Amino acid sequence: MYQDYTRLRDEFGIQEFDESLWRDLPSPHRLLRRGVVFGHRDFEIIRDAVLSGKSWAILTGLMPSGRMHLGHKMVIDEVIYYQSIGADVFIAVADIEAFATRGYSLEETREFALNEYIPNYIALGLKPERCHIYFQSENQDVKDLAYILGKKVNWSQMVATYGFDGSTNMTHIFSPLIQTGDILHVQLEKYGGIRPTLVPVGVDQDPHIRLSRDIAQAHRLYSTILTRDNKIGVFVKTDRDVKKLLDDAEKELSLAGFEKLRRITDYKAIYIDDAEKMDIPRINELLAKTEKKFGGYGFLQPSATFHRFITGLDGEKMSSSNPGGAIFLTDSPEEARKKIMNAKTGGGVSLEEQKKKGGKPEKCMVYELFLYHLIEDDKELEKIYRLCRSGDRVCGECKKHAAMLMEQLLLDLAEKRGAMRDETKLYLQ
Ligand code: TRP
Ligand code: SF4
């Protein structure tokens, strides 16, 4: 909550997630409406796929270590929303990554995934029958891709991106490539083919997003760009089959309705004088599909959204290693109530002062619970905000309200988990 996300965005070239991106989606999710999702890369492509009814995929990975808390719930809430509006959902259980980077055995991570994460995902509303859940260690296609795609990444790039050094072990070094395999495999023919893919993550995952986008692009045979003199150009990136690739591109472009094509063989280029900047994604996708004939993958660069982290109730990071500040989805209502009653709020030093000067909801962990998880209705949330600011709402009562809503949420989840725990294994591929 205290992090400066604007700075982060500017530093890494993440775009602002403004209203034009979510306004036209069907019943936009609260995390999108309320600015919790604050940044993106290429989300326009996903929005346009949704609005035009095209096929698109969403992929997320779960790190099966420790217990699942409210921070983990956010990503899956987003995934469930996107599933409800037509996304083809993939969930990677990152057992190789947990083994490589956190020191868990593959068996331990399997237990965490089967007993903790997946039952909670389904209890939260994920429809398992319309979703692909897999373990990294068991998906040969993902592992093969990781190996093959690694051909276009060198050591300097890995050092610059992840800070690896001479003492980093090989399994750890390889695990970002497995994540790239996760992200890109959904565009293999067998899994649904070339199409827009969304990866919703926290900003800490941006290095992985950049790596997968770079790798996807590096393996393309064409690149479609806006040139310096504001023209749209298609360039062949390889030295093999140049003529055939240019022929093919020309054919596809004229079939798509472009008429003013200028081919400059020496530059391995076709300029499209009747195309505009906004046509680039369409051209890019069109040409991706023809690359297969020449042995390419044609992967489109994955899109991503970035969400804020939820703060722990004690004002520190919400993390499994800080159980006092985290609410776990398997906490009892009493445990959760205790944490909420002890939470750091934006209230005044004394009740009297708070009534006079009002509270600060933007600095309050309890308000954050309402905003991220507990209150769906924007008007109701706004009312809490207003009453807090004016001093007409005080922390004691407010915490009780949050504890009550949290109790309902936890009991509901416990009931749903109980009802289907034994079925979980059935849904794994
Ligand atoms: N690295 C992610 C984490 O630390 C887990 C993960 C694995 C992932 N594969 C992924 C996330 C693919 C997004 C997409 O939590
Ligand atoms: Fe937070 Fe509620 Fe107190 Fe306002 S009244 S500071 S929202 S706990």
Tab-separated table of C-alpha atoms and ligand atoms in Angstrom:
chain	number	residue	atom	x	y	z
A	1	MET	CA	0.000	0.000	0.000
A	2	TYR	CA	2.842	2.359	0.719
A	3	GLN	CA	4.774	1.432	-2.359
A	4	ASP	CA	5.067	3.997	-5.059
A	5	TYR	CA	3.635	2.108	-7.981
A	6	THR	CA	3.826	5.048	-10.362
A	7	ARG	CA	7.582	5.096	-10.023
A	8	LEU	CA	7.772	1.361	-10.563
A	9	ARG	CA	5.659	1.679	-13.661
A	10	ASP	CA	7.804	4.389	-15.176
A	11	GLU	CA	11.039	2.654	-14.341
A	12	PHE	CA	10.145	-0.578	-16.105
A	13	GLY	CA	8.032	0.771	-18.937
A	14	ILE	CA	4.810	-0.725	-17.625
A	15	GLN	CA	1.722	1.077	-18.962
A	16	GLU	CA	-0.958	2.570	-16.765
A	17	PHE	CA	-4.083	0.412	-16.460
A	18	ASP	CA	-6.588	3.142	-17.210
A	19	GLU	CA	-10.340	2.979	-17.432
A	20	SER	CA	-10.452	2.617	-21.213
A	21	LEU	CA	-8.956	-0.845	-20.791
A	22	TRP	CA	-11.629	-2.309	-18.549
A	23	ARG	CA	-14.713	-0.119	-19.003
A	24	ASP	CA	-16.179	-2.135	-21.864
A	25	LEU	CA	-15.480	-5.595	-20.439
A	26	PRO	CA	-18.523	-7.502	-19.173
A	27	SER	CA	-19.097	-6.626	-15.472
A	28	PRO	CA	-15.526	-5.511	-14.786
A	29	HIS	CA	-14.033	-7.117	-11.713
A	30	ARG	CA	-13.565	-5.009	-8.569
A	31	LEU	CA	-9.767	-5.403	-8.695
A	32	LEU	CA	-9.805	-3.848	-12.171
A	33	ARG	CA	-12.304	-1.104	-11.297
A	34	ARG	CA	-10.537	-0.046	-8.113
A	35	GLY	CA	-7.027	0.417	-9.385
A	36	VAL	CA	-5.646	-2.633	-7.585
A	37	VAL	CA	-4.544	-3.705	-11.025
A	38	PHE	CA	-2.429	-0.647	-11.728
A	39	GLY	CA	-0.339	-1.525	-14.765
A	40	HIS	CA	-0.160	-3.669	-17.860
A	41	ARG	CA	1.715	-4.636	-20.970
A	42	ASP	CA	-0.367	-5.029	-24.139
A	43	PHE	CA	-3.679	-5.484	-22.347
A	44	GLU	CA	-5.417	-3.756	-25.296
A	45	ILE	CA	-4.925	-6.986	-27.197
A	46	ILE	CA	-6.805	-8.937	-24.549
A	47	ARG	CA	-9.571	-6.341	-24.314
A	48	ASP	CA	-10.027	-6.462	-28.074
A	49	ALA	CA	-10.084	-10.276	-28.072
A	50	VAL	CA	-12.801	-10.246	-25.399
A	51	LEU	CA	-14.848	-7.622	-27.195
A	52	SER	CA	-14.635	-9.344	-30.550
A	53	GLY	CA	-15.260	-12.826	-29.153
A	54	LYS	CA	-11.894	-14.210	-30.269
A	55	SER	CA	-10.168	-17.074	-28.517
A	56	TRP	CA	-7.633	-16.079	-25.862
A	57	ALA	CA	-5.842	-17.751	-23.010
A	58	ILE	CA	-4.873	-16.869	-19.488
A	59	LEU	CA	-2.042	-18.515	-17.653
A	60	THR	CA	-1.015	-18.245	-14.057
A	61	GLY	CA	1.426	-20.157	-11.938
A	62	LEU	CA	1.090	-21.079	-8.324
A	63	MET	CA	4.082	-21.492	-6.116
A	64	PRO	CA	3.109	-24.398	-3.893
A	65	SER	CA	4.912	-23.409	-0.727
A	66	GLY	CA	3.370	-22.512	2.613
A	67	ARG	CA	-0.284	-21.754	3.221
A	68	MET	CA	-2.527	-19.806	0.906
A	69	HIS	CA	-3.359	-16.296	2.163
A	70	LEU	CA	-5.372	-13.322	0.948
A	71	GLY	CA	-2.467	-12.112	-1.195
A	72	HIS	CA	-2.586	-15.334	-3.189
A	73	LYS	CA	-6.344	-15.055	-3.470
A	74	MET	CA	-6.136	-11.914	-5.607
A	75	VAL	CA	-4.615	-13.503	-8.690
A	76	ILE	CA	-7.047	-16.357	-8.624
A	77	ASP	CA	-9.975	-13.955	-8.197
A	78	GLU	CA	-8.825	-12.306	-11.405
A	79	VAL	CA	-8.445	-15.644	-13.167
A	80	ILE	CA	-11.944	-16.705	-12.127
A	81	TYR	CA	-13.347	-13.474	-13.488
A	82	TYR	CA	-11.557	-13.938	-16.804
A	83	GLN	CA	-12.754	-17.527	-16.962
A	84	SER	CA	-16.308	-16.255	-16.579
A	85	ILE	CA	-15.860	-13.987	-19.602
A	86	GLY	CA	-14.497	-16.701	-21.841
A	87	ALA	CA	-10.766	-17.131	-21.249
A	88	ASP	CA	-9.208	-20.538	-21.740
A	89	VAL	CA	-7.537	-21.018	-18.355
A	90	PHE	CA	-4.197	-22.690	-17.608
A	91	ILE	CA	-2.721	-23.095	-14.165
A	92	ALA	CA	0.864	-24.179	-13.722
A	93	VAL	CA	1.797	-25.715	-10.413
A	94	ALA	CA	5.340	-24.382	-10.176
A	95	ASP	CA	6.831	-27.429	-8.505
A	96	ILE	CA	10.100	-27.207	-10.423
A	97	GLU	CA	10.463	-23.580	-9.439
A	98	ALA	CA	9.675	-24.302	-5.780
A	99	PHE	CA	12.242	-27.094	-5.855
A	100	ALA	CA	14.819	-24.924	-7.601
A	101	THR	CA	14.424	-21.730	-5.636
A	102	ARG	CA	12.790	-22.530	-2.307
A	103	GLY	CA	14.336	-25.845	-1.429
A	104	TYR	CA	11.132	-27.928	-1.338
A	105	SER	CA	11.041	-31.461	-2.687
A	106	LEU	CA	8.738	-32.206	-5.594
A	107	GLU	CA	6.634	-34.441	-3.297
A	108	GLU	CA	6.197	-31.671	-0.734
A	109	THR	CA	5.074	-29.200	-3.342
A	110	ARG	CA	2.654	-31.780	-4.687
A	111	GLU	CA	1.039	-32.053	-1.267
A	112	PHE	CA	0.752	-28.271	-0.904
A	113	ALA	CA	-0.827	-27.972	-4.313
A	114	LEU	CA	-3.322	-30.798	-3.844
A	115	ASN	CA	-4.312	-30.106	-0.262
A	116	GLU	CA	-4.078	-26.366	-0.046
A	117	TYR	CA	-4.058	-24.392	-3.268
A	118	ILE	CA	-6.224	-26.254	-5.737
A	119	PRO	CA	-9.100	-26.949	-3.299
A	120	ASN	CA	-9.077	-23.253	-2.400
A	121	TYR	CA	-9.065	-22.219	-6.062
A	122	ILE	CA	-12.106	-24.335	-6.729
A	123	ALA	CA	-13.827	-23.194	-3.544
A	124	LEU	CA	-13.266	-19.598	-4.670
A	125	GLY	CA	-15.132	-20.340	-7.877
A	126	LEU	CA	-12.660	-21.640	-10.434
A	127	LYS	CA	-14.446	-24.105	-12.717
A	128	PRO	CA	-11.986	-27.009	-12.878
A	129	GLU	CA	-13.746	-28.769	-15.711
A	130	ARG	CA	-13.062	-25.774	-17.947
A	131	CYS	CA	-9.451	-25.309	-17.001
A	132	HIS	CA	-6.068	-26.999	-17.478
A	133	ILE	CA	-4.138	-27.541	-14.279
A	134	TYR	CA	-0.721	-29.163	-14.553
A	135	PHE	CA	2.534	-29.711	-12.695
A	136	GLN	CA	5.623	-28.248	-14.374
A	137	SER	CA	7.553	-31.425	-13.640
A	138	GLU	CA	4.991	-33.502	-15.515
A	139	ASN	CA	4.474	-31.400	-18.604
A	140	GLN	CA	6.952	-32.550	-21.221
A	141	ASP	CA	5.933	-29.832	-23.686
A	142	VAL	CA	6.670	-27.095	-21.167
A	143	LYS	CA	10.057	-28.597	-20.322
A	144	ASP	CA	10.969	-29.092	-23.992
A	145	LEU	CA	10.054	-25.507	-24.789
A	146	ALA	CA	12.135	-24.234	-21.891
A	147	TYR	CA	15.138	-26.054	-23.297
A	148	ILE	CA	14.595	-25.059	-26.900
A	149	LEU	CA	13.677	-21.424	-26.277
A	150	GLY	CA	16.760	-21.001	-24.120
A	151	LYS	CA	18.744	-21.014	-27.332
A	152	LYS	CA	17.998	-17.326	-27.788
A	153	VAL	CA	18.898	-16.153	-24.297
A	154	ASN	CA	22.442	-15.722	-23.180
A	155	TRP	CA	24.108	-15.662	-19.811
A	156	SER	CA	24.608	-11.891	-19.738
A	157	GLN	CA	20.899	-11.395	-20.182
A	158	MET	CA	20.118	-13.775	-17.303
A	159	VAL	CA	22.656	-12.026	-15.076
A	160	ALA	CA	21.239	-8.620	-15.954
A	161	THR	CA	17.655	-9.770	-15.383
A	162	TYR	CA	18.020	-11.935	-12.293
A	163	GLY	CA	21.323	-11.013	-10.721
A	164	PHE	CA	22.638	-14.570	-11.006
A	165	ASP	CA	26.329	-15.054	-10.362
A	166	GLY	CA	28.914	-17.786	-10.485
A	167	SER	CA	27.538	-19.450	-7.357
A	168	THR	CA	23.932	-19.789	-8.605
A	169	ASN	CA	23.118	-23.436	-9.241
A	170	MET	CA	22.055	-24.625	-12.665
A	171	THR	CA	18.552	-25.687	-11.645
A	172	HIS	CA	17.858	-22.226	-10.328
A	173	ILE	CA	19.310	-20.644	-13.452
A	174	PHE	CA	17.057	-22.782	-15.602
A	175	SER	CA	13.814	-22.147	-13.716
A	176	PRO	CA	12.910	-18.808	-15.394
A	177	LEU	CA	13.000	-20.674	-18.685
A	178	ILE	CA	10.512	-23.164	-17.311
A	179	GLN	CA	8.258	-20.235	-16.486
A	180	THR	CA	8.660	-18.995	-20.057
A	181	GLY	CA	7.700	-22.510	-21.139
A	182	ASP	CA	4.566	-22.213	-18.974
A	183	ILE	CA	3.637	-18.892	-20.481
A	184	LEU	CA	4.239	-19.737	-24.131
A	185	HIS	CA	3.148	-23.376	-24.328
A	186	VAL	CA	-0.519	-22.359	-24.392
A	187	GLN	CA	0.116	-21.125	-27.944
A	188	LEU	CA	1.301	-24.511	-29.204
A	189	GLU	CA	-1.172	-26.110	-31.593
A	190	LYS	CA	-1.919	-28.895	-29.127
A	191	TYR	CA	-3.017	-26.404	-26.452
A	192	GLY	CA	-5.121	-24.101	-28.592
A	193	GLY	CA	-2.679	-22.483	-31.017
A	194	ILE	CA	-1.361	-18.988	-31.509
A	195	ARG	CA	-3.522	-16.449	-29.689
A	196	PRO	CA	-3.433	-13.616	-27.214
A	197	THR	CA	-2.387	-14.733	-23.744
A	198	LEU	CA	-2.731	-12.855	-20.493
A	199	VAL	CA	-0.509	-13.398	-17.471
A	200	PRO	CA	-1.839	-11.580	-14.386
A	201	VAL	CA	0.915	-11.106	-11.804
A	202	GLY	CA	2.358	-8.959	-9.043
A	203	VAL	CA	5.136	-6.599	-10.136
A	204	ASP	CA	7.811	-8.862	-8.676
A	205	GLN	CA	7.144	-11.148	-11.643
A	206	ASP	CA	7.855	-8.522	-14.274
A	207	PRO	CA	11.365	-9.844	-15.038
A	208	HIS	CA	9.736	-13.136	-16.037
A	209	ILE	CA	7.202	-11.313	-18.167
A	210	ARG	CA	9.930	-9.366	-19.934
A	211	LEU	CA	11.950	-12.510	-20.479
A	212	SER	CA	9.005	-14.369	-22.031
A	213	ARG	CA	8.136	-11.406	-24.220
A	214	ASP	CA	11.726	-11.067	-25.389
A	215	ILE	CA	11.979	-14.780	-26.064
A	216	ALA	CA	8.669	-14.865	-27.955
A	217	GLN	CA	9.845	-11.999	-30.126
A	218	ALA	CA	13.314	-13.442	-30.637
A	219	HIS	CA	11.797	-16.595	-32.110
A	220	ARG	CA	9.593	-14.786	-34.571
A	221	LEU	CA	10.512	-14.889	-38.245
A	222	TYR	CA	8.887	-11.547	-39.031
A	223	SER	CA	8.751	-8.344	-37.098
A	224	THR	CA	6.130	-5.730	-37.762
A	225	ILE	CA	7.099	-2.243	-36.696
A	226	LEU	CA	6.430	1.427	-36.996
A	227	THR	CA	9.482	2.796	-38.770
A	228	ARG	CA	11.180	6.088	-37.985
A	229	ASP	CA	9.383	7.842	-40.789
A	230	ASN	CA	6.022	6.623	-39.465
A	231	LYS	CA	5.480	3.806	-41.933
A	232	ILE	CA	4.425	0.277	-41.101
A	233	GLY	CA	7.081	-2.192	-42.153
A	234	VAL	CA	7.254	-5.968	-42.085
A	235	PHE	CA	10.806	-7.320	-41.878
A	236	VAL	CA	12.051	-10.837	-42.291
A	237	LYS	CA	14.399	-11.614	-39.419
A	238	THR	CA	16.131	-14.714	-40.711
A	239	ASP	CA	18.451	-15.358	-43.610
A	240	ARG	CA	16.769	-18.556	-44.670
A	241	ASP	CA	13.771	-18.658	-47.001
A	242	VAL	CA	13.775	-14.870	-47.296
A	243	LYS	CA	12.136	-14.793	-50.688
A	244	LYS	CA	9.469	-17.293	-49.715
A	245	LEU	CA	8.794	-15.448	-46.474
A	246	LEU	CA	8.364	-12.186	-48.351
A	247	ASP	CA	6.088	-13.844	-50.920
A	248	ASP	CA	3.999	-15.319	-48.196
A	249	ALA	CA	3.719	-12.090	-46.238
A	250	GLU	CA	2.704	-10.255	-49.383
A	251	LYS	CA	0.011	-12.794	-50.094
A	252	GLU	CA	-1.380	-12.720	-46.552
A	253	LEU	CA	-1.344	-8.934	-46.411
A	254	SER	CA	-3.222	-8.515	-49.652
A	255	LEU	CA	-5.725	-11.166	-48.594
A	256	ALA	CA	-6.238	-9.094	-45.449
A	257	GLY	CA	-7.108	-6.111	-47.622
A	258	PHE	CA	-3.889	-4.093	-47.718
A	259	GLU	CA	-3.246	-2.777	-51.199
A	260	LYS	CA	-0.291	-0.447	-51.074
A	261	LEU	CA	2.549	-2.864	-50.527
A	262	ARG	CA	6.119	-1.954	-51.420
A	263	ARG	CA	8.645	-4.724	-51.315
A	264	ILE	CA	12.323	-3.914	-50.891
A	265	THR	CA	14.131	-7.187	-51.151
A	266	ASP	CA	17.507	-5.786	-50.155
A	267	TYR	CA	16.061	-4.723	-46.808
A	268	LYS	CA	14.105	-7.986	-46.519
A	269	ALA	CA	11.136	-5.699	-46.048
A	270	ILE	CA	7.616	-4.938	-47.128
A	271	TYR	CA	6.271	-1.476	-46.405
A	272	ILE	CA	2.520	-1.175	-46.078
A	273	ASP	CA	1.541	2.328	-47.072
A	274	ASP	CA	-2.136	1.884	-46.344
A	275	ALA	CA	-1.659	0.556	-42.795
A	276	GLU	CA	-1.655	2.522	-39.558
A	277	LYS	CA	-0.124	2.009	-36.150
A	278	MET	CA	-3.328	0.502	-34.828
A	279	ASP	CA	-3.125	-2.254	-37.474
A	280	ILE	CA	0.143	-3.598	-36.071
A	281	PRO	CA	-1.293	-6.208	-33.672
A	282	ARG	CA	-3.545	-7.581	-36.400
A	283	ILE	CA	-0.720	-7.805	-38.926
A	284	ASN	CA	1.551	-9.297	-36.327
A	285	GLU	CA	-0.952	-12.034	-35.550
A	286	LEU	CA	-1.704	-12.684	-39.190
A	287	LEU	CA	1.951	-13.232	-39.988
A	288	ALA	CA	2.578	-15.294	-36.845
A	289	LYS	CA	0.269	-17.933	-38.215
A	290	THR	CA	2.105	-18.203	-41.512
A	291	GLU	CA	5.452	-18.677	-39.770
A	292	LYS	CA	4.580	-22.235	-38.896
A	293	LYS	CA	5.048	-23.253	-42.497
A	294	PHE	CA	8.671	-22.240	-42.148
A	295	GLY	CA	9.284	-24.053	-38.902
A	296	GLY	CA	8.629	-21.064	-36.641
A	297	TYR	CA	6.495	-21.019	-33.507
A	298	GLY	CA	4.846	-17.701	-34.231
A	299	PHE	CA	4.381	-16.962	-30.536
A	300	LEU	CA	2.651	-13.662	-29.860
A	301	GLN	CA	4.187	-11.705	-27.043
A	302	PRO	CA	2.159	-12.439	-23.917
A	303	SER	CA	0.195	-9.598	-22.333
A	304	ALA	CA	0.377	-8.972	-18.607
A	305	THR	CA	-1.398	-7.107	-15.864
A	306	PHE	CA	0.255	-6.082	-12.616
A	307	HIS	CA	-1.565	-5.791	-9.331
A	308	ARG	CA	-0.630	-4.096	-6.101
A	309	PHE	CA	0.345	-6.238	-3.164
A	310	ILE	CA	-2.025	-6.440	-0.255
A	311	THR	CA	-0.466	-5.203	2.958
A	312	GLY	CA	-0.324	-7.429	6.011
A	313	LEU	CA	-2.677	-6.522	8.849
A	314	ASP	CA	0.317	-5.408	10.885
A	315	GLY	CA	1.414	-3.021	8.142
A	316	GLU	CA	4.250	-5.306	7.029
A	317	LYS	CA	4.260	-7.509	3.950
A	318	MET	CA	1.517	-10.124	3.814
A	319	SER	CA	3.474	-13.344	3.659
A	320	SER	CA	3.320	-16.913	4.917
A	321	SER	CA	6.415	-16.248	6.982
A	322	ASN	CA	4.573	-13.551	8.949
A	323	PRO	CA	1.502	-15.439	10.188
A	324	GLY	CA	0.373	-12.618	12.492
A	325	GLY	CA	-0.088	-10.240	9.574
A	326	ALA	CA	-1.597	-12.659	7.087
A	327	ILE	CA	-5.095	-14.067	6.907
A	328	PHE	CA	-4.938	-17.590	5.577
A	329	LEU	CA	-7.865	-19.092	3.729
A	330	THR	CA	-7.837	-21.966	6.217
A	331	ASP	CA	-7.815	-19.703	9.281
A	332	SER	CA	-10.753	-20.149	11.617
A	333	PRO	CA	-13.066	-17.135	11.901
A	334	GLU	CA	-11.749	-16.606	15.454
A	335	GLU	CA	-8.149	-16.484	14.305
A	336	ALA	CA	-9.045	-14.048	11.566
A	337	ARG	CA	-11.090	-11.915	13.950
A	338	LYS	CA	-8.158	-11.650	16.330
A	339	LYS	CA	-5.844	-10.498	13.551
A	340	ILE	CA	-8.396	-7.968	12.347
A	341	MET	CA	-9.009	-6.595	15.831
A	342	ASN	CA	-5.240	-6.066	16.194
A	343	ALA	CA	-4.812	-4.599	12.737
A	344	LYS	CA	-3.070	-1.360	12.001
A	345	THR	CA	-5.666	1.217	11.004
A	346	GLY	CA	-5.738	4.770	9.772
A	347	GLY	CA	-7.570	5.922	12.880
A	348	GLY	CA	-6.573	8.805	15.171
A	349	VAL	CA	-4.543	8.429	18.345
A	350	SER	CA	-7.700	8.807	20.443
A	351	LEU	CA	-11.350	8.269	19.751
A	352	GLU	CA	-11.972	11.926	20.366
A	353	GLU	CA	-9.359	12.994	17.860
A	354	GLN	CA	-10.672	10.584	15.279
A	355	LYS	CA	-14.201	11.910	15.619
A	356	LYS	CA	-12.898	15.403	15.165
A	357	LYS	CA	-10.347	14.923	12.404
A	358	GLY	CA	-11.515	11.735	10.751
A	359	GLY	CA	-9.529	8.636	9.807
A	360	LYS	CA	-7.242	7.849	6.899
A	361	PRO	CA	-8.694	4.930	4.936
A	362	GLU	CA	-5.837	4.978	2.431
A	363	LYS	CA	-3.477	4.076	5.252
A	364	CYS	CA	-5.747	1.515	6.846
A	365	MET	CA	-5.310	-2.258	6.599
A	366	VAL	CA	-8.948	-2.863	7.460
A	367	TYR	CA	-10.105	-0.601	4.660
A	368	GLU	CA	-7.788	-2.499	2.353
A	369	LEU	CA	-9.603	-5.713	3.274
A	370	PHE	CA	-12.905	-4.128	2.274
A	371	LEU	CA	-11.443	-2.798	-0.934
A	372	TYR	CA	-9.661	-5.955	-2.100
A	373	HIS	CA	-11.826	-8.728	-0.719
A	374	LEU	CA	-14.863	-7.999	1.375
A	375	ILE	CA	-17.097	-5.474	-0.331
A	376	GLU	CA	-18.343	-5.888	-3.851
A	377	ASP	CA	-20.620	-2.882	-4.112
A	378	ASP	CA	-18.665	0.273	-5.023
A	379	LYS	CA	-21.249	2.556	-3.438
A	380	GLU	CA	-21.055	0.750	-0.135
A	381	LEU	CA	-17.273	0.971	-0.210
A	382	GLU	CA	-17.414	4.633	-1.004
A	383	LYS	CA	-19.734	5.194	1.910
A	384	ILE	CA	-17.276	3.561	4.296
A	385	TYR	CA	-14.559	5.770	2.868
A	386	ARG	CA	-16.609	8.898	3.332
A	387	LEU	CA	-17.748	8.103	6.850
A	388	CYS	CA	-14.212	7.241	7.870
A	389	ARG	CA	-12.840	10.482	6.473
A	390	SER	CA	-15.487	12.555	8.214
A	391	GLY	CA	-14.953	10.857	11.555
A	392	ASP	CA	-18.438	9.357	11.573
A	393	ARG	CA	-17.108	5.841	11.528
A	394	VAL	CA	-14.759	4.616	14.210
A	395	CYS	CA	-12.254	1.804	14.129
A	396	GLY	CA	-13.755	-0.507	16.758
A	397	GLU	CA	-17.058	-0.858	14.953
A	398	CYS	CA	-15.404	-0.903	11.603
A	399	LYS	CA	-13.127	-3.792	12.569
A	400	LYS	CA	-16.122	-5.737	13.820
A	401	HIS	CA	-17.817	-5.222	10.482
A	402	ALA	CA	-14.710	-6.502	8.663
A	403	ALA	CA	-14.410	-9.498	11.002
A	404	MET	CA	-18.034	-10.389	10.373
A	405	LEU	CA	-17.629	-10.277	6.596
A	406	MET	CA	-14.378	-12.212	6.834
A	407	GLU	CA	-16.090	-14.867	8.919
A	408	GLN	CA	-18.706	-15.352	6.201
A	409	LEU	CA	-16.024	-15.622	3.567
A	410	LEU	CA	-13.938	-18.152	5.500
A	411	LEU	CA	-16.906	-20.311	6.480
A	412	ASP	CA	-18.158	-20.366	2.936
A	413	LEU	CA	-14.742	-21.443	1.671
A	414	ALA	CA	-14.382	-24.114	4.348
A	415	GLU	CA	-17.737	-25.559	3.425
A	416	LYS	CA	-16.963	-25.638	-0.278
A	417	ARG	CA	-13.513	-27.125	0.306
A	418	GLY	CA	-15.009	-29.830	2.482
A	419	ALA	CA	-17.495	-30.710	-0.207
A	420	MET	CA	-14.965	-31.372	-2.899
A	421	ARG	CA	-11.558	-32.112	-1.453
A	422	ASP	CA	-11.512	-35.730	-2.640
A	423	GLU	CA	-12.399	-34.740	-6.148
A	424	THR	CA	-9.431	-32.437	-6.625
A	425	LYS	CA	-7.141	-35.098	-8.020
A	426	LEU	CA	-9.655	-35.953	-10.724
A	427	TYR	CA	-9.205	-32.598	-12.365
A	428	LEU	CA	-5.479	-32.868	-12.862
A	429	GLN	CA	-4.391	-33.768	-16.323
B	1	TRP	N1	7.155	-17.503	-10.437
B	1	TRP	C1	5.794	-17.479	-9.941
B	1	TRP	C2	5.838	-17.162	-8.438
B	1	TRP	O1	6.891	-16.965	-7.884
B	1	TRP	C3	5.073	-18.764	-10.189
B	1	TRP	C4	4.913	-19.078	-11.657
B	1	TRP	C5	5.413	-20.161	-12.308
B	1	TRP	C6	4.207	-18.311	-12.630
B	1	TRP	N2	5.046	-20.143	-13.606
B	1	TRP	C7	4.311	-19.042	-13.844
B	1	TRP	C8	3.501	-17.105	-12.578
B	1	TRP	C9	3.752	-18.554	-15.006
B	1	TRP	C10	2.935	-16.630	-13.752
B	1	TRP	C11	3.061	-17.361	-14.955
B	1	TRP	O2	4.817	-17.077	-7.804
B	2	SF4	FE1	-9.856	2.090	8.981
B	2	SF4	FE2	-12.399	1.811	9.536
B	2	SF4	FE3	-10.742	3.002	11.258
B	2	SF4	FE4	-11.406	4.206	8.986
B	2	SF4	S1	-12.772	3.682	10.672
B	2	SF4	S2	-9.368	4.042	9.855
B	2	SF4	S3	-11.563	2.452	7.605
B	2	SF4	S4	-10.705	0.862	10.631
